[in-house]
Coordinates of C-alpha atoms in Angstrom, one line a residue:
M1 CA 46.4 -8.0 -3.5
K2 CA 47.4 -9.6 -6.8
E3 CA 47.3 -7.6 -10.0
M4 CA 43.7 -7.6 -11.4
L5 CA 42.9 -10.3 -13.9
P6 CA 41.3 -9.6 -17.2
T7 CA 38.2 -11.2 -15.8
A8 CA 38.0 -8.8 -12.8
L9 CA 34.6 -7.1 -12.3
H10 CA 33.4 -5.3 -15.4
Q11 CA 36.5 -6.1 -17.4
A12 CA 35.2 -9.7 -17.6
L13 CA 32.3 -8.7 -19.8
F14 CA 34.7 -7.5 -22.6
Y15 CA 37.0 -10.4 -22.0
W16 CA 34.2 -13.0 -22.6
A17 CA 32.6 -10.9 -25.4
N18 CA 35.8 -11.6 -27.3
K19 CA 36.2 -15.2 -26.2
Q20 CA 32.6 -16.3 -26.5
P21 CA 30.5 -13.6 -28.1
Q22 CA 27.3 -15.6 -28.7
H23 CA 27.3 -17.2 -25.3
P24 CA 24.2 -16.2 -23.3
F25 CA 24.9 -13.6 -20.5
L26 CA 21.5 -12.3 -19.4
L27 CA 18.7 -14.9 -19.5
A28 CA 15.6 -12.9 -18.6
E29 CA 14.0 -10.7 -21.2
P30 CA 15.5 -9.0 -23.1
A31 CA 17.8 -12.0 -23.3
L32 CA 21.3 -10.9 -24.4
C33 CA 24.5 -12.6 -25.3
Y34 CA 28.0 -11.4 -24.2
R35 CA 28.5 -9.5 -27.5
Q36 CA 25.2 -7.6 -27.3
S37 CA 25.8 -6.9 -23.6
A38 CA 29.2 -5.5 -24.3
N39 CA 27.9 -3.3 -27.1
Y40 CA 25.2 -1.9 -24.8
V41 CA 27.6 -1.3 -21.9
S42 CA 30.2 0.4 -24.2
A43 CA 27.6 2.7 -25.7
L44 CA 26.2 3.7 -22.3
A45 CA 29.6 4.1 -20.8
T46 CA 30.4 6.6 -23.6
Q47 CA 27.2 8.6 -22.7
L48 CA 28.3 8.6 -19.0
S49 CA 31.7 10.0 -19.9
G50 CA 32.9 12.4 -17.2
S51 CA 30.7 11.0 -14.5
Q52 CA 32.3 10.0 -11.2
R53 CA 29.4 8.8 -9.1
V54 CA 26.5 7.2 -10.9
A55 CA 23.3 6.6 -9.0
I56 CA 21.0 4.0 -10.5
W57 CA 17.2 4.0 -9.8
L58 CA 15.5 1.5 -12.1
E59 CA 13.2 -1.4 -12.0
K60 CA 15.2 -4.5 -11.1
N61 CA 16.0 -6.1 -14.5
N62 CA 18.8 -6.6 -17.1
H63 CA 19.1 -2.8 -17.6
Y64 CA 20.1 -2.4 -14.0
A65 CA 23.0 -4.8 -14.3
L66 CA 24.1 -3.3 -17.5
S67 CA 24.0 0.2 -16.1
I68 CA 26.2 -1.0 -13.2
L69 CA 28.8 -2.3 -15.7
A70 CA 28.6 0.9 -17.8
A71 CA 29.2 3.1 -14.8
L72 CA 32.3 1.0 -13.9
S73 CA 33.5 0.9 -17.5
G74 CA 33.3 4.7 -17.7
G75 CA 35.5 5.0 -14.6
A76 CA 32.8 5.8 -12.2
C77 CA 31.4 4.1 -9.1
Y78 CA 27.8 2.9 -9.0
I79 CA 25.3 3.9 -6.3
P80 CA 22.4 1.4 -6.5
I81 CA 19.0 2.5 -5.2
D82 CA 16.3 -0.1 -4.6
S83 CA 13.4 0.4 -7.1
K84 CA 10.8 0.8 -4.3
Q85 CA 12.8 3.3 -2.0
P86 CA 10.7 6.2 -0.9
I87 CA 11.7 9.5 -2.5
N88 CA 12.8 11.0 0.9
R89 CA 15.4 8.3 1.2
V90 CA 16.5 8.7 -2.4
D91 CA 17.1 12.3 -1.6
L92 CA 19.4 11.4 1.3
I93 CA 21.3 8.9 -0.9
L94 CA 21.9 11.4 -3.7
T95 CA 23.1 14.0 -1.1
D96 CA 25.3 11.7 1.0
A97 CA 26.8 9.8 -2.0
H98 CA 27.6 13.1 -3.9
A99 CA 26.0 11.6 -7.0
D100 CA 26.7 13.6 -10.2
T101 CA 24.7 11.3 -12.5
L102 CA 21.4 9.5 -12.1
I103 CA 20.2 6.6 -14.4
V104 CA 16.4 6.2 -14.4
D105 CA 13.6 4.6 -16.4
D106 CA 10.3 6.4 -17.2
K107 CA 8.7 5.4 -14.0
H108 CA 11.5 6.6 -11.7
L109 CA 12.1 9.8 -13.7
Q110 CA 8.5 10.8 -12.9
L111 CA 9.1 10.1 -9.3
V112 CA 12.4 12.0 -9.0
E113 CA 11.4 15.0 -11.2
P114 CA 10.3 17.1 -8.1
L115 CA 13.8 16.6 -6.6
L116 CA 15.7 17.7 -9.7
T117 CA 15.5 21.4 -9.0
K118 CA 17.4 20.7 -5.8
Y119 CA 20.3 19.1 -7.8
P120 CA 20.8 21.5 -10.8
Q121 CA 24.2 19.9 -11.6
L122 CA 22.9 16.3 -11.6
K123 CA 23.1 14.7 -15.0
V124 CA 20.1 12.4 -15.7
V125 CA 20.2 9.5 -18.2
L126 CA 16.8 8.0 -19.2
I127 CA 17.0 4.4 -20.4
G128 CA 14.1 3.4 -22.7
E129 CA 12.9 2.4 -26.1
K130 CA 11.5 5.8 -27.0
N131 CA 12.0 9.2 -25.5
T132 CA 8.7 10.1 -23.9
Q133 CA 10.1 12.5 -21.2
Q134 CA 11.8 15.8 -21.4
A135 CA 13.4 17.0 -18.2
A136 CA 16.2 19.4 -17.4
N137 CA 19.7 18.0 -17.8
T138 CA 18.2 14.7 -19.1
S139 CA 19.7 12.7 -22.0
F140 CA 18.1 9.6 -23.6
F141 CA 19.7 6.2 -24.1
D142 CA 17.8 4.1 -26.6
W143 CA 19.3 0.7 -25.8
R144 CA 17.9 -1.1 -28.8
L145 CA 19.9 0.9 -31.2
H146 CA 23.2 -0.3 -29.7
L147 CA 22.8 -4.1 -29.3
E148 CA 24.0 -4.9 -32.8
T149 CA 26.3 -1.9 -33.3
E150 CA 29.9 -3.0 -32.7
Q151 CA 31.6 -0.9 -30.1
P152 CA 35.3 -0.8 -29.1
Y153 CA 35.6 -2.8 -25.9
T154 CA 37.5 -0.4 -23.7
S155 CA 37.2 1.0 -20.2
E156 CA 38.8 3.7 -18.1
A157 CA 42.1 2.9 -16.3
W158 CA 41.5 2.0 -12.7
C159 CA 43.3 0.3 -9.8
T160 CA 42.3 -1.8 -6.8
N161 CA 41.8 1.3 -4.6
N162 CA 39.4 3.0 -7.0
L163 CA 35.9 3.3 -5.6
A164 CA 33.5 0.7 -7.3
A165 CA 30.2 1.0 -5.3
V166 CA 28.5 2.8 -2.5
L167 CA 25.9 0.6 -0.8
F168 CA 23.5 2.2 1.7
T169 CA 22.6 0.3 4.8
S170 CA 20.6 1.2 7.9
G171 CA 22.1 3.7 10.3
S172 CA 21.5 4.0 14.1
T173 CA 21.3 7.8 13.9
G174 CA 18.3 7.8 11.6
R175 CA 20.4 8.4 8.5
P176 CA 21.4 5.5 6.2
K177 CA 25.1 4.8 6.0
G178 CA 26.8 4.7 2.6
V179 CA 29.4 2.0 2.6
Q180 CA 32.1 2.6 0.1
L181 CA 33.5 -0.5 -1.7
T182 CA 36.6 -0.5 -3.8
H183 CA 37.4 -2.6 -6.8
G184 CA 39.9 -4.5 -4.6
N185 CA 37.3 -5.1 -1.9
I186 CA 34.9 -6.8 -4.3
Q187 CA 37.6 -8.6 -6.3
H188 CA 39.0 -10.1 -3.1
F189 CA 35.7 -12.0 -2.7
V190 CA 35.2 -12.7 -6.4
G191 CA 38.7 -14.2 -6.7
W192 CA 38.2 -16.4 -3.8
C193 CA 34.9 -17.8 -5.3
Q194 CA 36.7 -18.4 -8.6
N195 CA 39.4 -20.4 -6.8
N196 CA 37.3 -22.4 -4.4
M197 CA 33.8 -23.1 -5.8
S198 CA 34.4 -25.1 -9.1
L199 CA 32.4 -22.6 -11.2
G200 CA 32.6 -22.2 -15.0
N201 CA 31.0 -20.8 -18.1
S202 CA 28.3 -23.5 -18.2
D203 CA 26.9 -22.3 -14.8
R204 CA 23.7 -20.4 -14.7
F205 CA 23.3 -18.0 -11.7
L206 CA 20.0 -16.7 -10.2
N207 CA 20.0 -13.2 -8.9
L208 CA 17.3 -12.6 -6.3
A209 CA 19.0 -9.9 -4.1
S210 CA 18.4 -6.2 -4.8
F211 CA 21.4 -4.5 -6.3
N212 CA 21.7 -2.3 -3.2
F213 CA 22.3 -5.5 -1.2
D214 CA 25.8 -6.8 -1.0
L215 CA 24.7 -10.4 -1.9
S216 CA 24.2 -9.1 -5.5
T217 CA 28.0 -8.6 -5.9
F218 CA 28.4 -12.3 -6.0
D219 CA 25.6 -12.8 -8.5
L220 CA 26.8 -10.3 -11.0
F221 CA 30.6 -10.3 -10.7
V222 CA 31.3 -14.0 -10.0
C223 CA 29.0 -14.9 -12.9
L224 CA 31.0 -12.5 -15.1
A225 CA 34.4 -13.7 -13.8
V226 CA 33.7 -17.3 -14.9
G227 CA 31.8 -16.4 -18.1
G228 CA 28.5 -17.8 -16.9
S229 CA 24.9 -16.8 -17.5
L230 CA 22.7 -14.7 -15.2
Y231 CA 19.0 -14.6 -14.6
I232 CA 17.9 -11.4 -12.9
A233 CA 14.7 -11.9 -11.1
N234 CA 12.4 -8.9 -10.5
D235 CA 11.8 -7.5 -7.0
D236 CA 8.7 -9.5 -6.5
A237 CA 10.2 -12.9 -7.4
P238 CA 10.8 -14.0 -3.7
K239 CA 7.1 -13.4 -3.0
Q240 CA 6.0 -15.5 -6.0
P241 CA 7.1 -19.1 -5.3
M242 CA 5.6 -20.6 -8.4
T243 CA 7.3 -18.1 -10.6
L244 CA 10.6 -18.8 -8.9
A245 CA 10.1 -22.6 -9.4
N246 CA 9.5 -22.0 -13.1
V247 CA 12.7 -19.9 -13.4
L248 CA 14.8 -22.6 -11.6
S249 CA 13.5 -25.3 -13.9
E250 CA 13.1 -23.5 -17.2
H251 CA 16.5 -21.9 -17.1
Q252 CA 18.2 -24.8 -15.4
I253 CA 19.8 -22.6 -12.7
T254 CA 22.9 -24.1 -11.2
V255 CA 23.9 -21.4 -8.7
M256 CA 21.6 -19.7 -6.2
Y257 CA 22.5 -17.2 -3.4
C258 CA 19.8 -15.9 -1.0
V259 CA 18.7 -15.5 2.6
P260 CA 17.7 -18.5 4.7
S261 CA 14.2 -17.1 5.3
L262 CA 13.4 -17.6 1.6
L263 CA 14.8 -21.1 1.6
N264 CA 12.7 -21.9 4.6
L265 CA 9.6 -20.8 2.7
M266 CA 10.6 -22.8 -0.3
N267 CA 10.9 -25.9 1.9
R268 CA 7.5 -25.4 3.5
I269 CA 5.6 -25.1 0.3
G270 CA 7.5 -27.9 -1.5
L271 CA 8.8 -25.6 -4.1
W272 CA 11.8 -27.8 -4.9
Q273 CA 9.5 -30.6 -6.0
Q274 CA 7.5 -28.2 -8.1
A275 CA 10.7 -27.0 -9.8
E276 CA 11.9 -30.4 -11.0
P277 CA 13.9 -31.2 -12.9
L278 CA 16.5 -29.2 -11.1
A279 CA 20.1 -28.5 -12.1
L280 CA 21.1 -26.7 -8.8
Q281 CA 24.7 -27.5 -7.9
H282 CA 25.6 -24.7 -5.5
L283 CA 23.2 -23.2 -2.9
I284 CA 24.7 -20.3 -0.9
F285 CA 23.0 -18.7 2.1
A286 CA 23.9 -15.6 4.1
G287 CA 22.4 -12.6 5.8
E288 CA 20.6 -14.5 8.5
V289 CA 21.1 -17.5 10.8
M290 CA 20.3 -20.8 9.0
P291 CA 17.8 -22.8 11.1
K292 CA 18.9 -26.4 11.3
P293 CA 15.5 -27.9 10.3
C294 CA 15.7 -25.7 7.2
L295 CA 19.1 -27.1 6.3
K296 CA 18.0 -30.7 6.9
G297 CA 15.0 -30.0 4.6
L298 CA 17.2 -28.6 1.9
A299 CA 19.6 -31.6 2.1
S300 CA 16.7 -34.0 1.7
A301 CA 15.1 -32.1 -1.3
L302 CA 18.5 -31.3 -3.0
P303 CA 20.8 -34.4 -2.4
N304 CA 23.2 -33.4 -5.2
T305 CA 23.7 -29.8 -4.2
H306 CA 26.6 -28.2 -2.4
F307 CA 25.7 -25.8 0.5
Y308 CA 27.7 -22.9 1.7
N309 CA 27.3 -20.4 4.6
F310 CA 28.8 -17.0 3.8
Y311 CA 29.3 -14.4 6.5
G312 CA 30.2 -10.7 6.4
P313 CA 28.6 -7.3 7.0
T314 CA 28.5 -4.8 4.1
E315 CA 31.7 -3.1 5.5
T316 CA 33.7 -6.3 4.7
N317 CA 31.5 -7.9 2.1
V318 CA 32.0 -11.7 2.5
C319 CA 34.9 -12.3 4.8
L320 CA 34.3 -15.8 6.3
A321 CA 32.9 -18.8 4.5
Y322 CA 31.9 -22.4 5.3
K323 CA 31.1 -25.4 3.1
V324 CA 28.4 -27.6 4.8
T325 CA 29.4 -31.2 5.4
E326 CA 27.4 -34.4 5.7
E327 CA 28.1 -34.3 9.4
D328 CA 26.6 -30.8 9.7
I329 CA 23.3 -32.1 8.1
L330 CA 23.1 -35.1 10.5
N331 CA 23.8 -33.3 13.8
N332 CA 21.8 -30.7 15.6
E333 CA 24.6 -28.2 16.1
P334 CA 24.4 -24.6 14.6
V335 CA 25.9 -24.1 11.2
A336 CA 29.4 -22.5 11.3
I337 CA 30.1 -19.2 9.6
G338 CA 33.5 -20.7 8.8
L339 CA 37.0 -19.3 8.5
P340 CA 38.5 -16.2 6.9
I341 CA 38.8 -16.1 3.1
G342 CA 41.7 -14.9 1.0
D343 CA 44.1 -12.7 3.0
T344 CA 41.4 -12.0 5.7
Q345 CA 42.3 -12.3 9.4
A346 CA 39.7 -12.7 12.1
W347 CA 40.0 -12.6 15.9
L348 CA 37.8 -12.0 19.0
I349 CA 37.9 -9.2 21.5
D350 CA 36.2 -8.8 24.9
E351 CA 34.1 -5.9 26.1
Q352 CA 37.2 -3.8 26.9
G353 CA 38.6 -4.4 23.4
N354 CA 41.3 -6.9 24.4
P355 CA 42.0 -9.9 22.2
V356 CA 40.4 -13.2 23.3
S357 CA 42.6 -16.3 23.0
N358 CA 41.4 -18.5 20.2
E359 CA 40.9 -21.5 22.4
S360 CA 37.9 -23.8 21.6
G361 CA 34.8 -22.3 23.1
A362 CA 36.1 -18.7 23.3
M363 CA 33.6 -16.0 22.7
G364 CA 33.8 -12.3 21.9
E365 CA 33.1 -9.6 19.3
L366 CA 34.4 -10.6 15.9
V367 CA 37.0 -8.3 14.3
I368 CA 38.1 -8.5 10.7
Q369 CA 41.2 -7.3 8.9
G370 CA 42.3 -7.6 5.3
S371 CA 41.6 -6.6 1.7
C372 CA 37.9 -7.3 2.2
V373 CA 37.5 -4.3 4.6
T374 CA 36.1 -1.3 2.9
P375 CA 37.4 2.3 3.3
G376 CA 34.3 3.2 5.4
Y377 CA 31.4 5.5 4.9
C378 CA 30.5 8.5 2.8
L379 CA 30.0 10.9 5.7
E380 CA 33.0 11.9 7.8
S381 CA 30.9 11.8 10.9
Q382 CA 30.2 8.1 10.3
K383 CA 33.7 6.9 9.5
Q384 CA 35.7 4.7 11.8
A385 CA 39.4 5.2 12.3
N386 CA 40.2 1.5 12.0
H387 CA 39.0 1.3 8.5
A388 CA 42.1 3.2 7.3
L389 CA 44.0 0.1 8.7
Q390 CA 41.6 -2.2 6.9
I391 CA 40.2 -3.3 10.3
H392 CA 36.5 -3.6 11.1
S393 CA 34.8 -4.4 14.4
T394 CA 31.6 -6.2 13.2
G395 CA 29.5 -5.8 16.4
D396 CA 28.7 -9.5 16.1
I397 CA 29.4 -12.0 18.9
A398 CA 31.1 -15.1 17.7
R399 CA 32.3 -18.3 19.3
Y400 CA 35.4 -20.2 18.1
H401 CA 34.9 -24.0 18.4
N402 CA 36.5 -26.9 16.7
G403 CA 38.5 -24.7 14.4
Q404 CA 35.5 -22.7 13.1
Y405 CA 33.7 -19.5 14.0
Y406 CA 30.0 -19.6 14.9
Y407 CA 27.6 -16.6 15.0
H408 CA 26.1 -15.9 18.4
G409 CA 24.1 -12.6 18.0
R410 CA 24.7 -8.9 18.1
C411 CA 26.4 -6.5 20.6
D412 CA 24.0 -3.7 19.7
R413 CA 20.4 -3.1 18.5
M414 CA 21.0 -4.1 14.9
V415 CA 18.9 -6.9 13.5
K416 CA 18.7 -8.7 10.2
I417 CA 15.3 -8.8 8.4
S418 CA 15.1 -10.9 5.2
G419 CA 18.9 -10.5 5.1
F420 CA 18.7 -6.6 5.2
R421 CA 20.6 -5.0 8.0
V422 CA 18.2 -2.9 10.1
E423 CA 19.2 -0.5 12.9
L424 CA 16.2 -0.2 15.2
G425 CA 17.4 3.3 16.1
E426 CA 16.8 4.4 12.5
I427 CA 13.2 3.4 12.7
E428 CA 12.9 5.2 16.1
A429 CA 14.4 8.3 14.7
C430 CA 12.0 8.3 11.8
L431 CA 8.9 7.9 14.1
L432 CA 10.2 10.5 16.6
A433 CA 10.1 13.0 13.7
H434 CA 6.3 12.6 13.6
P435 CA 4.9 15.8 15.1
Q436 CA 2.5 13.9 17.4
I437 CA 4.9 11.3 18.8
S438 CA 6.8 12.2 21.9
E439 CA 8.7 9.0 22.5
V440 CA 9.1 5.7 20.8
A441 CA 10.8 2.3 21.2
V442 CA 11.1 -0.3 18.4
R443 CA 12.0 -3.9 19.0
Y444 CA 12.3 -7.0 16.9
C445 CA 10.5 -10.1 18.1
A446 CA 12.6 -13.1 16.9
H447 CA 9.7 -15.6 17.6
T448 CA 7.4 -13.9 15.1
S449 CA 9.9 -12.1 12.9
K450 CA 7.9 -8.9 13.5
L451 CA 9.0 -5.3 14.2
I452 CA 7.0 -3.8 17.0
A453 CA 6.8 0.0 17.7
S454 CA 5.7 1.3 21.1
Y455 CA 5.0 5.0 21.3
A456 CA 3.6 7.8 23.4
L457 CA 1.8 10.9 22.1
T458 CA 2.5 14.6 22.7
D459 CA -1.2 14.9 23.5
A460 CA -3.2 12.1 25.1
Q461 CA -6.4 13.4 23.4
I462 CA -5.0 12.7 20.0
K463 CA -5.5 9.3 18.3
I464 CA -3.3 8.0 15.5
G465 CA -4.4 4.9 13.6
T466 CA -2.0 2.1 12.6
L467 CA -2.7 2.7 8.9
A468 CA -1.7 6.4 9.3
L469 CA 1.6 5.4 11.0
K470 CA 2.3 2.8 8.4
T471 CA 1.7 5.4 5.7
Y472 CA 3.9 7.9 7.4
S473 CA 6.7 5.3 7.8
A474 CA 6.4 4.3 4.1
Q475 CA 7.3 7.9 3.2
H476 CA 10.6 7.7 4.9
L477 CA 11.6 4.0 5.2
P478 CA 12.1 1.0 3.0
T479 CA 9.3 -1.6 3.1
Y480 CA 11.2 -4.1 5.2
M481 CA 11.8 -1.4 7.9
I482 CA 8.1 -0.5 8.4
P483 CA 6.9 -1.9 11.8
H484 CA 4.3 -4.6 11.6
K485 CA 2.6 -3.6 14.9
F486 CA 2.1 -0.2 16.6
E487 CA 1.1 0.1 20.3
C488 CA 0.2 3.3 22.0
F489 CA 1.2 4.0 25.7
G490 CA 0.5 6.9 28.0
T491 CA 4.2 6.9 28.7
L492 CA 6.9 4.3 27.9
P493 CA 8.3 2.3 30.8
K494 CA 11.7 3.5 32.1
N495 CA 14.5 1.8 34.0
A496 CA 16.4 3.1 37.0
N497 CA 18.6 5.3 34.7
G498 CA 15.5 6.9 33.2
K499 CA 16.1 5.2 29.9
I500 CA 13.4 3.3 28.0
D501 CA 13.0 -0.2 29.6
Y502 CA 13.1 -2.5 26.6
P503 CA 12.9 -5.8 28.5
T504 CA 9.7 -4.6 30.2
L505 CA 8.3 -3.6 26.8
A506 CA 9.3 -7.1 25.4
Q507 CA 7.2 -8.7 28.2
V508 CA 4.2 -6.5 27.4
N509 CA 4.5 -6.9 23.6
D510 CA 4.9 -10.7 23.8
E511 CA 1.9 -11.3 26.1

């Protein structure tokens, strides 16, 4: 890993604040230039002094991004929590990540207050315009007071191995996994983008991904690395196509990174035409398989745009990348996930863990090694020994063909829903904790993009409605993990080994 550049991660904010102080950094309200943003971050970093692990639970807006940069500038790592996470999951995250500080707004302070007695040492920072809340161990940060107050642009000393972020993903045991990313992990990806994507300070990035989703590291840190401008869309933006069209047009967005399912929706409703005139130059997709009809539709609607397919689980961030060619658009072959970026190495292994020869057509589980591989998980029980060697077995089946890797599904029961990684076992573990459910099986129907939960009750006389089960699930799971359909059985079908027979359930559910 090369020595960090002055434009590495949060350092870039202060670099550009000196170089181009009036250049717009954050485009959504409150719109802020680089100088104002650096003043805000420096002041908040001072208030976070002494913190090591800063959890952030805010509405998704400019304050969220600036809180991330302040945590890093103060020498801490950031632990992003989705604004709509249920309080039970927030509790797990605070515990497993060993958070010593929590940044909240008024809304989330009210939600988290019942938990604070459990964390007497937790320092809470409330971001707002006036202090309307008084809770134990809570300090107030009035951001408006600091925008025009010049601050010394300094940050704590750090190195590539310092922890930068802890991103929580779905876990098969029923407990989310906190993936630890170092400065070096993120900078490996950011540096590759700087060197390979022809980006500059005139570019305008659109952030759609939640900050607890690894796609967001591109939006924030690549934008900063090149001195660009960033529009942070709220959580509901992907569900409001007309609002999204207005943002693309009004702010002349040039760089957009999102999941294919959103692009598919935008194609279907003709959003690109509604957003004209467009300035979009780089459209990146990841997190799901790109359907070929969707890609052809994008190419037709956006003839002057470059398309990229990025690949990588949270444990490696982006580790393979592919730039779509004219030939890809014309043929009916799947879109490649590409080749390793930076110092990354990739190879295939068979079911016994033996390397598979990289001959054209070879298939196996994809294994990744390099600076992109994270140190592993927060909990010792979840850690993998190979991570110490910067090696990660992805659990993804890939094919090597014509000099590129292609994605061919999973080895296990993990699925991707709207780009989020979902372990079906985590949903099952949640539902099994319900006092009236004796057994449960959750499957994902690819044809309908629906999660289906089949369950049996402890007492056949008891009836539980779908609404009650959805309400129960919402208390423990993020929205995207709540099953769309619940089906009650007297007993779930079993195979010869006495295990739940998922293929039989699939036939029943799909009928």
